[in-house]
XYZ file of C-alpha atoms in Angstrom:
697
model
C -0.263 0.026 0.334
C 2.624 2.194 0.525
C 4.507 1.742 -2.527
C 1.017 2.479 -4.269
C 0.702 5.379 -2.322
C 4.355 6.853 -3.160
C 3.381 6.039 -6.888
C 0.312 8.273 -6.716
C 2.181 11.112 -5.483
C 4.755 10.787 -8.058
C 2.377 9.989 -11.219
C 5.193 11.677 -13.440
C 7.509 8.656 -12.496
C 5.167 6.236 -13.915
C 4.452 8.199 -17.145
C 8.229 8.353 -17.655
C 8.504 4.232 -16.896
C 5.708 3.601 -19.513
C 7.099 5.881 -22.243
C 10.755 4.447 -21.920
C 9.124 0.676 -21.768
C 7.160 1.531 -24.953
C 10.098 3.410 -26.385
C 11.954 0.304 -25.928
C 9.662 -1.816 -27.911
C 9.403 0.421 -31.024
C 13.248 0.430 -30.733
C 13.462 -3.173 -30.727
C 11.020 -3.376 -33.705
C 12.582 -1.043 -35.408
C 16.071 -2.973 -35.243
C 14.392 -5.905 -36.197
C 13.330 -4.499 -39.193
C 16.437 -2.809 -40.276
C 17.635 -6.334 -39.599
C 15.356 -7.853 -41.751
C 15.451 -5.059 -44.833
C 19.240 -5.384 -44.497
C 19.202 -9.446 -45.216
C 16.206 -8.642 -47.792
C 18.451 -6.110 -49.632
C 21.839 -8.320 -49.552
C 19.833 -11.425 -51.428
C 17.466 -9.180 -53.619
C 19.146 -9.569 -57.232
C 16.419 -7.503 -58.418
C 12.662 -6.806 -58.683
C 9.681 -7.128 -61.472
C 6.805 -5.236 -60.877
C 7.448 -5.849 -57.283
C 8.245 -9.816 -57.392
C 11.976 -10.104 -55.878
C 14.333 -12.234 -57.554
C 15.895 -13.952 -54.748
C 19.897 -14.193 -54.583
C 19.970 -17.674 -53.331
C 16.808 -18.897 -55.509
C 19.006 -17.824 -58.756
C 22.223 -19.396 -57.574
C 20.453 -22.328 -56.596
C 18.898 -22.374 -60.293
C 22.487 -21.684 -61.685
C 23.752 -24.680 -59.972
C 21.459 -27.174 -60.357
C 20.362 -26.542 -64.121
C 24.004 -25.161 -65.409
C 26.665 -26.985 -62.628
C 29.689 -28.144 -64.267
C 28.590 -25.957 -67.666
C 31.956 -24.679 -69.278
C 31.529 -21.113 -71.262
C 31.635 -17.371 -70.239
C 29.844 -17.524 -66.718
C 28.543 -13.880 -66.919
C 26.774 -14.676 -70.481
C 24.983 -17.700 -68.568
C 23.894 -15.510 -65.647
C 22.456 -12.958 -68.032
C 20.540 -15.724 -69.774
C 19.425 -16.864 -66.452
C 18.362 -13.402 -65.566
C 16.001 -12.802 -68.295
C 14.462 -16.154 -67.698
C 13.537 -14.930 -63.734
C 12.693 -11.749 -65.603
C 10.171 -13.205 -67.861
C 9.002 -16.386 -65.183
C 7.890 -13.193 -63.211
C 6.104 -11.461 -65.790
C 4.488 -14.535 -67.088
C 3.192 -15.432 -63.557
C 1.598 -12.168 -63.190
C -0.021 -12.232 -66.353
C -1.267 -15.836 -66.002
C -2.775 -14.856 -62.589
C -4.678 -11.978 -64.113
C -5.945 -14.049 -66.982
C -7.028 -16.894 -64.737
C -4.434 -19.501 -66.414
C -2.949 -22.509 -64.996
C -1.350 -26.197 -65.804
C -3.240 -28.583 -64.477
C -1.345 -31.747 -62.990
C -2.453 -33.964 -65.831
C -1.499 -31.469 -68.776
C 2.008 -31.110 -66.614
C 2.161 -34.786 -66.604
C 1.911 -35.186 -70.152
C 4.460 -32.423 -70.924
C 6.869 -34.591 -69.061
C 6.312 -37.933 -69.937
C 3.746 -37.819 -72.829
C 4.139 -38.679 -76.599
C 4.897 -35.355 -77.425
C 7.212 -33.597 -74.418
C 8.093 -30.230 -73.855
C 10.358 -28.693 -76.277
C 12.708 -28.059 -73.627
C 13.335 -31.699 -72.951
C 13.749 -32.263 -76.573
C 16.370 -29.927 -76.701
C 18.006 -31.174 -73.476
C 18.150 -34.616 -75.470
C 15.979 -36.665 -73.124
C 15.214 -39.864 -74.981
C 11.548 -41.754 -74.591
C 13.509 -44.461 -72.368
C 15.145 -41.828 -70.057
C 11.793 -40.550 -69.459
C 10.234 -43.714 -68.701
C 12.991 -44.396 -66.109
C 12.673 -40.664 -64.511
C 8.779 -41.244 -64.699
C 8.987 -44.394 -62.680
C 10.895 -42.408 -60.003
C 8.432 -39.736 -59.836
C 5.853 -42.292 -59.405
C 7.578 -43.928 -56.874
C 8.044 -47.361 -58.355
C 11.284 -46.677 -58.880
C 14.343 -44.949 -56.639
C 16.117 -41.564 -57.459
C 19.781 -41.851 -57.198
C 20.947 -41.521 -53.547
C 23.088 -38.303 -54.181
C 19.644 -36.002 -54.879
C 20.729 -34.558 -58.032
C 18.495 -35.904 -60.211
C 15.726 -35.088 -58.030
C 16.533 -31.875 -57.291
C 17.403 -31.150 -61.206
C 13.945 -32.453 -62.095
C 11.921 -30.152 -59.737
C 14.023 -26.929 -60.850
C 13.177 -27.998 -64.848
C 9.586 -28.732 -63.960
C 8.997 -25.287 -62.845
C 11.088 -24.050 -66.304
C 8.071 -26.431 -68.123
C 5.456 -24.460 -66.428
C 6.796 -21.088 -67.132
C 7.040 -22.127 -70.782
C 3.491 -23.574 -71.014
C 1.843 -20.689 -69.480
C 4.198 -18.184 -71.658
C 2.878 -20.285 -74.652
C -1.006 -20.312 -73.523
C -0.667 -15.943 -73.269
C 1.109 -15.571 -76.500
C -1.399 -18.148 -78.258
C -4.535 -16.289 -76.808
C -3.316 -12.968 -78.592
C -2.245 -14.492 -81.619
C -5.545 -16.226 -82.188
C -7.163 -12.990 -81.208
C -5.569 -11.295 -84.244
C -7.960 -10.299 -87.010
C -7.016 -8.904 -90.420
C -9.768 -6.731 -91.941
C -10.165 -6.769 -95.848
C -8.911 -3.288 -96.354
C -5.541 -4.196 -94.528
C -5.109 -7.475 -96.500
C -5.999 -5.184 -99.684
C -3.690 -2.651 -98.909
C -0.550 -5.482 -98.326
C -1.418 -7.064 -101.664
C -1.363 -3.615 -103.573
C 1.997 -2.730 -101.548
C 3.655 -6.037 -102.653
C 2.450 -6.478 -105.969
C 1.925 -2.799 -107.966
C 5.201 -2.150 -109.677
C 6.370 1.035 -111.160
C 9.040 2.740 -113.049
C 10.717 5.785 -112.432
C 13.832 7.916 -113.053
C 15.835 9.405 -110.034
C 19.157 11.321 -109.845
C 20.999 11.418 -106.568
C 23.150 14.262 -105.212
C 25.222 12.502 -102.532
C 26.060 14.112 -99.405
C 29.929 14.029 -100.058
C 29.283 16.861 -102.892
C 28.981 19.449 -99.950
C 32.561 20.827 -98.993
C 32.719 21.185 -95.201
C 32.703 25.005 -95.575
C 29.443 24.901 -97.235
C 27.256 24.322 -94.345
C 27.226 25.027 -90.517
C 25.932 22.658 -87.801
C 24.843 24.580 -84.482
C 23.485 22.839 -81.202
C 19.688 24.119 -82.096
C 20.440 21.399 -85.220
C 21.284 18.859 -82.741
C 18.397 19.510 -80.385
C 15.787 19.786 -83.329
C 16.769 16.435 -84.740
C 16.867 14.464 -81.077
C 13.475 15.991 -80.443
C 11.763 14.919 -84.150
C 13.663 11.493 -82.994
C 13.246 10.907 -79.236
C 11.493 7.697 -79.097
C 14.543 6.064 -81.050
C 16.920 7.489 -78.584
C 14.897 7.067 -75.349
C 16.454 5.122 -72.641
C 14.688 2.672 -70.896
C 17.831 2.111 -68.430
C 20.765 4.652 -67.457
C 24.053 3.657 -69.410
C 27.424 5.373 -69.142
C 30.345 5.565 -71.676
C 34.033 4.864 -70.559
C 36.969 6.505 -72.036
C 40.004 4.151 -71.843
C 43.474 3.486 -72.704
C 44.878 -0.023 -73.321
C 48.521 -0.954 -72.787
C 48.915 -4.344 -74.305
C 51.689 -6.547 -72.987
C 53.725 -7.774 -76.242
C 56.453 -9.747 -75.834
C 60.064 -8.549 -76.635
C 62.452 -9.837 -79.134
C 64.595 -11.213 -76.093
C 61.539 -13.057 -74.863
C 60.861 -14.919 -78.177
C 64.704 -15.679 -77.851
C 64.058 -17.288 -74.199
C 61.190 -19.055 -75.403
C 62.920 -20.884 -78.199
C 65.778 -21.634 -76.371
C 63.929 -23.336 -73.229
C 62.130 -25.631 -75.917
C 65.670 -26.490 -77.804
C 66.962 -27.503 -74.580
C 64.290 -30.572 -74.585
C 65.142 -31.841 -78.237
C 67.779 -34.306 -76.690
C 65.576 -35.439 -74.379
C 62.482 -36.151 -76.608
C 64.932 -37.879 -78.928
C 66.306 -40.042 -76.678
C 63.063 -41.171 -75.485
C 62.990 -44.681 -76.918
C 59.759 -46.495 -76.506
C 56.065 -45.448 -76.665
C 56.094 -45.642 -72.694
C 59.051 -43.127 -72.517
C 57.330 -40.825 -74.924
C 54.199 -40.639 -72.923
C 56.024 -39.921 -70.103
C 58.183 -37.653 -71.665
C 54.935 -35.635 -73.147
C 52.940 -35.629 -69.787
C 55.760 -34.393 -67.847
C 56.036 -31.235 -70.455
C 52.386 -30.625 -71.268
C 52.724 -32.173 -74.618
C 50.349 -33.979 -76.538
C 50.242 -37.104 -78.819
C 48.055 -36.792 -81.911
C 45.807 -39.659 -82.304
C 45.273 -39.384 -86.119
C 47.507 -39.921 -88.795
C 48.133 -36.742 -90.756
C 49.125 -36.298 -94.462
C 51.473 -33.672 -95.659
C 48.907 -30.785 -95.823
C 47.732 -31.572 -92.605
C 51.183 -31.004 -90.888
C 52.376 -27.656 -90.071
C 53.833 -25.717 -92.843
C 56.944 -24.594 -91.605
C 58.176 -28.312 -91.550
C 55.512 -30.430 -93.229
C 58.204 -31.524 -95.799
C 60.762 -32.092 -93.116
C 58.347 -34.359 -91.567
C 57.255 -36.315 -94.539
C 60.393 -37.123 -95.899
C 62.254 -37.917 -92.012
C 62.259 -41.538 -90.432
C 60.263 -42.463 -87.087
C 62.232 -41.477 -84.148
C 62.995 -38.048 -85.733
C 62.666 -34.934 -83.801
C 62.068 -31.524 -85.524
C 62.318 -28.373 -84.649
C 61.896 -25.823 -82.702
C 59.781 -24.322 -85.208
C 57.461 -21.099 -85.266
C 53.710 -22.033 -85.403
C 51.891 -18.705 -85.040
C 52.984 -17.225 -81.548
C 54.337 -20.524 -80.489
C 57.675 -22.532 -80.739
C 57.286 -26.251 -81.385
C 59.115 -29.554 -81.314
C 57.421 -32.657 -83.089
C 58.325 -36.418 -82.979
C 57.427 -39.099 -85.603
C 55.827 -41.689 -83.690
C 54.516 -44.208 -86.419
C 54.160 -43.863 -90.271
C 51.620 -45.700 -92.405
C 49.208 -45.037 -95.170
C 45.889 -44.493 -94.289
C 43.107 -44.337 -96.908
C 41.527 -41.460 -98.574
C 38.235 -42.385 -97.663
C 36.315 -44.880 -95.691
C 32.745 -45.911 -95.637
C 31.388 -46.649 -92.055
C 28.002 -47.487 -90.356
C 26.947 -46.251 -86.809
C 24.472 -46.617 -83.965
C 23.966 -43.205 -82.208
C 22.743 -42.776 -78.680
C 22.295 -39.579 -77.050
C 22.053 -40.588 -73.751
C 24.863 -39.279 -71.769
C 27.338 -40.628 -69.616
C 27.579 -44.265 -68.219
C 24.440 -45.069 -69.317
C 24.693 -44.326 -72.497
C 28.008 -46.261 -72.724
C 26.415 -49.255 -71.397
C 23.768 -49.348 -74.068
C 26.227 -49.536 -76.917
C 28.411 -52.124 -75.091
C 24.832 -54.174 -75.082
C 24.266 -53.824 -79.002
C 27.945 -54.563 -79.497
C 27.292 -57.603 -77.441
C 24.126 -58.503 -79.412
C 25.878 -58.125 -82.789
C 28.919 -60.130 -81.678
C 27.057 -63.054 -80.211
C 24.906 -63.446 -83.496
C 21.624 -62.586 -81.739
C 20.836 -59.372 -83.932
C 22.437 -57.726 -86.871
C 23.749 -53.914 -87.497
C 21.247 -52.521 -89.847
C 18.231 -53.966 -87.660
C 19.627 -52.386 -84.436
C 20.440 -48.995 -86.337
C 16.784 -48.881 -87.351
C 15.507 -49.681 -84.158
C 18.053 -47.660 -81.948
C 19.374 -45.088 -84.046
C 18.736 -41.372 -83.012
C 20.041 -39.935 -86.253
C 19.210 -39.234 -89.944
C 21.217 -42.330 -90.937
C 18.800 -45.144 -88.781
C 16.634 -45.739 -92.024
C 19.543 -46.321 -94.007
C 21.091 -49.214 -91.281
C 23.247 -46.392 -89.764
C 24.996 -46.129 -93.057
C 27.377 -43.082 -93.384
C 28.586 -43.754 -96.792
C 32.251 -42.792 -98.067
C 33.736 -39.957 -96.422
C 37.186 -37.737 -96.522
C 39.201 -37.522 -93.281
C 38.406 -34.405 -91.539
C 34.523 -34.740 -92.449
C 33.450 -36.382 -89.249
C 34.061 -34.957 -85.768
C 37.594 -35.890 -84.575
C 37.119 -38.557 -81.841
C 34.996 -40.295 -84.693
C 37.492 -39.448 -87.578
C 40.466 -40.665 -85.724
C 38.661 -44.227 -84.884
C 37.899 -44.932 -88.751
C 40.987 -43.688 -90.323
C 43.349 -44.635 -87.457
C 42.709 -47.569 -84.971
C 39.462 -49.398 -86.966
C 40.103 -52.442 -88.873
C 37.184 -53.163 -91.562
C 34.461 -55.404 -90.054
C 35.122 -54.931 -86.563
C 32.942 -52.997 -83.835
C 34.264 -50.140 -82.022
C 32.649 -47.752 -79.542
C 33.193 -44.106 -79.250
C 32.080 -40.848 -77.566
C 31.731 -37.380 -79.107
C 29.516 -34.354 -78.535
C 26.835 -36.077 -80.237
C 26.691 -39.019 -77.498
C 28.052 -42.516 -77.781
C 28.419 -44.454 -81.142
C 28.948 -47.959 -81.655
C 30.891 -47.680 -85.350
C 31.916 -50.494 -87.976
C 34.139 -49.246 -90.700
C 32.811 -51.141 -93.961
C 34.861 -50.082 -96.349
C 38.107 -48.361 -97.595
C 39.667 -46.711 -100.423
C 43.433 -45.989 -101.197
C 43.836 -43.755 -104.292
C 47.124 -41.968 -103.667
C 48.824 -44.436 -100.940
C 50.321 -41.078 -99.726
C 52.350 -41.952 -96.549
C 50.617 -40.577 -93.296
C 52.551 -39.897 -89.964
C 51.458 -39.717 -86.236
C 53.444 -36.930 -84.195
C 53.715 -35.867 -80.369
C 54.592 -32.188 -80.097
C 55.450 -30.301 -77.458
C 54.976 -26.283 -77.181
C 56.381 -23.145 -75.954
C 54.171 -20.101 -76.265
C 56.297 -16.939 -76.630
C 55.256 -15.309 -73.301
C 56.179 -11.629 -72.116
C 58.792 -11.646 -69.105
C 58.562 -10.399 -66.060
C 60.156 -7.361 -66.899
C 57.930 -6.775 -70.299
C 55.039 -6.819 -68.136
C 56.233 -4.314 -65.544
C 57.243 -1.952 -68.201
C 53.645 -1.882 -69.696
C 52.544 -1.558 -65.980
C 54.743 1.387 -65.178
C 53.059 3.176 -68.501
C 49.961 2.171 -66.557
C 50.922 3.736 -63.204
C 52.474 6.952 -65.001
C 48.873 7.717 -66.487
C 47.263 7.194 -63.609
C 49.510 8.885 -61.686
C 49.602 12.290 -63.980
C 46.506 12.600 -65.891
C 43.928 14.222 -64.263
C 41.264 14.575 -66.684
C 40.255 12.562 -69.833
C 41.560 15.338 -71.907
C 45.198 14.846 -69.739
C 44.435 11.075 -70.404
C 44.021 11.218 -74.096
C 47.226 13.867 -74.423
C 49.516 11.817 -72.406
C 48.549 8.533 -74.073
C 49.264 9.872 -77.609
C 52.821 10.901 -76.485
C 53.319 7.186 -75.409
C 52.136 6.082 -78.964
C 49.101 5.125 -77.233
C 45.185 5.629 -78.285
C 42.432 6.342 -76.068
C 39.223 4.509 -77.193
C 35.231 5.017 -75.966
C 33.362 2.105 -74.822
C 29.765 1.881 -76.359
C 27.048 2.856 -73.836
C 26.930 0.397 -71.010
C 24.205 -0.639 -68.168
C 25.106 -1.424 -65.021
C 24.400 -5.140 -65.436
C 26.708 -5.169 -68.718
C 29.699 -7.856 -68.298
C 31.340 -7.293 -71.788
C 33.314 -4.285 -73.163
C 33.952 -4.294 -76.731
C 37.434 -5.343 -77.984
C 38.401 -5.991 -74.079
C 36.039 -9.001 -73.853
C 34.135 -9.923 -70.916
C 35.162 -11.626 -67.636
C 35.834 -10.338 -63.971
C 38.094 -7.422 -65.114
C 35.344 -5.876 -67.759
C 32.658 -6.173 -64.847
C 35.116 -4.381 -62.478
C 35.376 -1.599 -64.740
C 32.028 -1.125 -65.231
C 30.660 -1.427 -61.944
C 33.431 1.283 -61.226
C 31.647 3.585 -63.893
C 28.733 3.151 -62.064
C 30.301 3.995 -58.483
C 30.745 7.821 -59.225
C 28.805 10.489 -61.017
C 31.944 12.446 -61.465
C 32.413 12.723 -65.779
C 36.104 13.378 -67.079
C 38.336 12.323 -64.077
C 40.799 9.588 -64.220
C 40.254 6.762 -62.378
C 43.342 6.093 -60.122
C 43.072 2.585 -59.956
C 44.286 0.864 -63.365
C 42.504 -2.592 -64.233
C 44.401 -5.734 -65.208
C 43.407 -7.840 -67.823
C 44.905 -11.614 -68.203
C 45.969 -13.094 -71.203
C 43.319 -13.315 -73.538
C 44.512 -16.943 -74.662
C 44.655 -18.323 -71.321
C 48.385 -17.416 -70.713
C 49.283 -16.987 -66.730
C 50.509 -13.568 -67.359
C 48.886 -10.231 -67.511
C 47.658 -9.300 -71.181
C 47.043 -5.603 -70.750
C 46.685 -2.750 -68.516
C 43.559 -0.387 -68.800
C 43.345 3.073 -67.600
C 39.783 4.703 -67.421
C 37.667 7.734 -67.699
C 34.120 8.055 -67.124
C 32.902 10.172 -70.308
C 29.161 10.352 -70.165
C 26.421 9.658 -68.353
C 22.784 8.785 -69.732
C 20.070 8.795 -67.429
C 16.873 6.882 -67.700
C 14.291 8.469 -70.155
C 14.666 10.913 -72.793
C 18.450 11.269 -73.932
C 20.234 14.373 -73.991
C 21.926 16.031 -76.625
C 25.565 15.683 -74.719
C 24.751 12.225 -74.258
C 24.091 11.113 -77.823
C 25.937 13.812 -79.671
C 28.526 11.468 -81.166
C 25.646 9.059 -82.441
C 23.661 11.257 -84.094
C 26.644 13.694 -85.718
C 26.756 12.096 -89.184
C 22.508 12.437 -89.217
C 22.548 16.104 -88.400
C 25.705 16.931 -90.563
C 23.793 15.088 -93.461
C 20.597 16.905 -92.616
C 22.746 20.207 -93.132
C 24.193 19.188 -96.166
C 20.967 18.456 -97.847
C 19.984 22.153 -97.002
C 23.059 23.329 -98.704
C 22.446 21.193 -101.627
C 18.783 22.075 -101.820
C 19.546 25.566 -102.139
C 21.563 25.478 -104.746
C 19.282 23.717 -107.095
C 18.229 26.055 -109.750
C 15.663 23.894 -111.371
C 14.319 21.267 -109.607
C 11.610 20.271 -112.509
C 13.791 18.944 -114.836
C 15.693 15.892 -113.870
C 18.635 16.262 -116.310
C 19.199 19.609 -115.126
C 19.848 18.685 -111.866
C 21.821 15.655 -112.798
C 23.814 18.004 -115.036
C 24.549 20.914 -112.736
C 26.218 18.150 -110.022
C 27.735 16.208 -112.609
C 25.755 13.188 -111.522
C 23.975 10.592 -113.632
C 20.184 9.768 -114.315
C 19.450 6.268 -113.368
C 16.236 4.489 -113.477
C 14.405 2.090 -111.154
C 12.314 -0.681 -112.719
C 9.436 -2.732 -111.263
C 9.785 -0.943 -107.951
C 7.460 -2.069 -105.165
C 6.234 0.070 -102.247
C 7.459 -2.379 -99.604
C 10.912 -2.643 -101.486
C 11.732 1.026 -100.444
C 15.308 0.241 -102.017
C 17.087 1.885 -104.948
C 19.353 0.072 -107.212
C 23.112 0.687 -106.162
C 22.043 3.251 -103.624
C 20.131 1.184 -100.810
C 17.116 1.681 -98.674
C 15.585 4.971 -99.635
C 11.610 4.891 -98.583
C 11.170 8.418 -98.495
C 12.204 8.467 -102.064
C 10.070 5.486 -103.448
C 7.242 6.670 -101.288
C 7.390 10.141 -103.279
C 7.530 8.282 -106.526
C 4.408 6.022 -105.609
C 2.184 9.184 -105.805
C 3.434 10.507 -109.188
C 1.397 10.441 -112.377
C 3.398 9.643 -115.540
C 5.574 12.531 -116.670
C 5.434 14.281 -113.098
C 8.526 15.335 -111.287
C 9.429 15.808 -107.549
C 11.979 16.667 -105.573
C 14.172 17.875 -104.111
C 14.074 14.973 -101.325
C 16.124 14.486 -98.508
C 16.839 11.284 -98.805
C 19.111 8.863 -96.422
C 22.314 9.109 -98.904
C 21.895 12.229 -100.715
C 19.563 14.509 -102.239
C 16.971 13.214 -104.845
C 14.688 14.093 -107.866
C 12.619 11.696 -109.242
C 10.305 11.235 -112.518
C 7.587 8.966 -113.194
C 7.691 7.300 -116.467
C 4.744 5.243 -116.302
C 1.160 5.406 -114.179
C 0.597 3.459 -111.348
C -1.289 0.217 -112.228
C -4.816 0.220 -110.823
C -3.665 -3.332 -109.193
C -6.849 -5.240 -109.825
C -7.505 -7.124 -106.940
C -7.627 -11.112 -106.929
C -11.333 -12.000 -106.878
C -10.959 -14.010 -103.491
C -8.840 -12.355 -100.833
C -9.182 -15.052 -98.480
C -5.883 -16.257 -98.553
C -4.312 -12.912 -98.441
C -6.229 -12.023 -95.358
C -4.674 -15.172 -93.747
C -1.299 -14.264 -94.867
C -1.567 -10.678 -93.535
C -3.238 -12.413 -90.001
C -0.187 -15.189 -89.880
C 2.415 -12.620 -90.418
C 1.013 -10.586 -87.517
C 0.600 -13.526 -85.527
C 4.309 -14.585 -85.905
C 5.395 -11.946 -84.467
C 3.729 -11.947 -81.137
C 5.983 -14.471 -79.390
C 9.067 -12.853 -80.130
C 7.372 -9.272 -79.345
C 4.979 -9.722 -76.467
C 7.446 -10.265 -73.862
C 9.737 -7.851 -74.955
C 6.950 -5.204 -74.571
C 6.175 -6.624 -71.185
C 9.512 -5.899 -70.366
C 9.477 -2.314 -71.373
C 6.592 -1.352 -69.653
C 7.554 -3.286 -66.598
C 9.203 -1.840 -63.300
C 12.401 -3.763 -63.221
C 15.164 -2.800 -60.230
C 18.275 -4.530 -61.687
C 20.485 -4.490 -58.763
C 22.851 -7.223 -59.703
C 25.970 -4.921 -60.075
C 25.994 -4.633 -56.304
């Protein structure tokens, strides 16, 4: 009671305590939200109309679908990004339209008689699909490592997206209608033909002193063509100076000497096992193919053809590489062979086991090659019993070619794996026309590489430029003093991963990200960028110094941002005005040609849709003008794409009698429009969507 009494006497204390407690709860909630938002931001690669593209989901998809894939990872990730963007758009549109994919429909797309195009592109055979269906149904076990189960689950999402997208485009394509007037117009535009004369005064007839271009001219041109240069995403242009690391003559001599020191050891290898050990120790190559003179390195082809087995030739120069070659075998190989094969596209051990089973069936006499090829073959030769006919060396992929022209004996069965799958192969004929001797060689190569000192000299130039050049103007001037050239990139988006001639990869991405980290144009980046050797060497290939040139924000382009892009068009406009002002008698086509020393040419059988002139190119404005003239009428001057034109009709435009039944042409018009839906619909949806691309973070 005493405590309650004290609180009553000091009610302000109760208010303070309540405020502190409430504030604590609010602060805790704010901190929690901040942590959650921070985590969400880190894991958000982008948003499509509010739908989040999750970083972890993106990475999981890449690992599952493309795990172990070769090629440019940035190009692959760009493709995956497009998939996720389209998936978000498809799901939203499908929900709005009430579209879905039922369980039976999905099963048919996966295991039916006509499976999804995606499964066909990934070469899932009917046999493989039957095995996977059993696993899905629970009558067979998925492999214990779980990879196939995870892969199939991700692929199922792809199939759903593909099917929904097909339904959406199909609805729109089926809704396209071509009215009679449109079919008639299309028929006339493609079939009405006219003849006319034209003379062209090319823009190069105007001297630089005869015209003037102002900022107002640039602004006027951009205003008229605003949509053409509208930016759907901010882009930036980089100025850069690339310093190539080029081997010196001393580097060349060092590379040759290093390889020359191996010649005696190579020659001393007396057995195939010794050769194999030497090749392995020196990162060489034992070519399995027998090569004729014209397939050998040109620098030593004559020497290799004449030398004895065991001879080592070189060092010789082969491009930017020194090489030594040893002759391992010599024999006459056929000029062409005839073979038959059975190809299975089932990958890995399963494909090999299948080919082994076919080989056993044939060798034990329980089946014959031709019949099995017709049943199990998967390429165009199956109906011919797998027969490939006669083919010359080099006509087939290397593994198949080397087997047929090297190892294979006529009448025996062999298996070989190529990029297409596993093959069961039998050589059925050989033709020897020239009996030219062929050799099999082993080679060891040493690429001509820049020394550490050569690389340091190039690096010092980059350091000098970054330390002394403050602005892009400084960079260009100092680069010229060094005999270097400053270049400009194409407009770059934040998610781009390739930089023109510099190529793609981590360093290109770093350069682009650096350009988007600053809003100051014209200043030299104080960090230079290092590009590894483009051919995979373990050394620096070039050093690049950069400056941010321009920033073009999202929305309408500015003159400053696109001035270089539109410079030629604006100048040609000014030249056209100069030419038009000089024309004294536009009504006489011959007089105009004579005034400027050009010829009068003719266009015969021109259609409205062709829009091109012989020996000139696309000139739609000129052709369109000619189509509205009557016989003998002259029009011009016309400001065209390549010059100023005057045209004269030499026939009346035909009436263009329409066929009595326009049904076919209406169908063609509708079909033409429908065929564009698939390619253009989602491009339009992407442009109209609110897409936040945060990958550059």
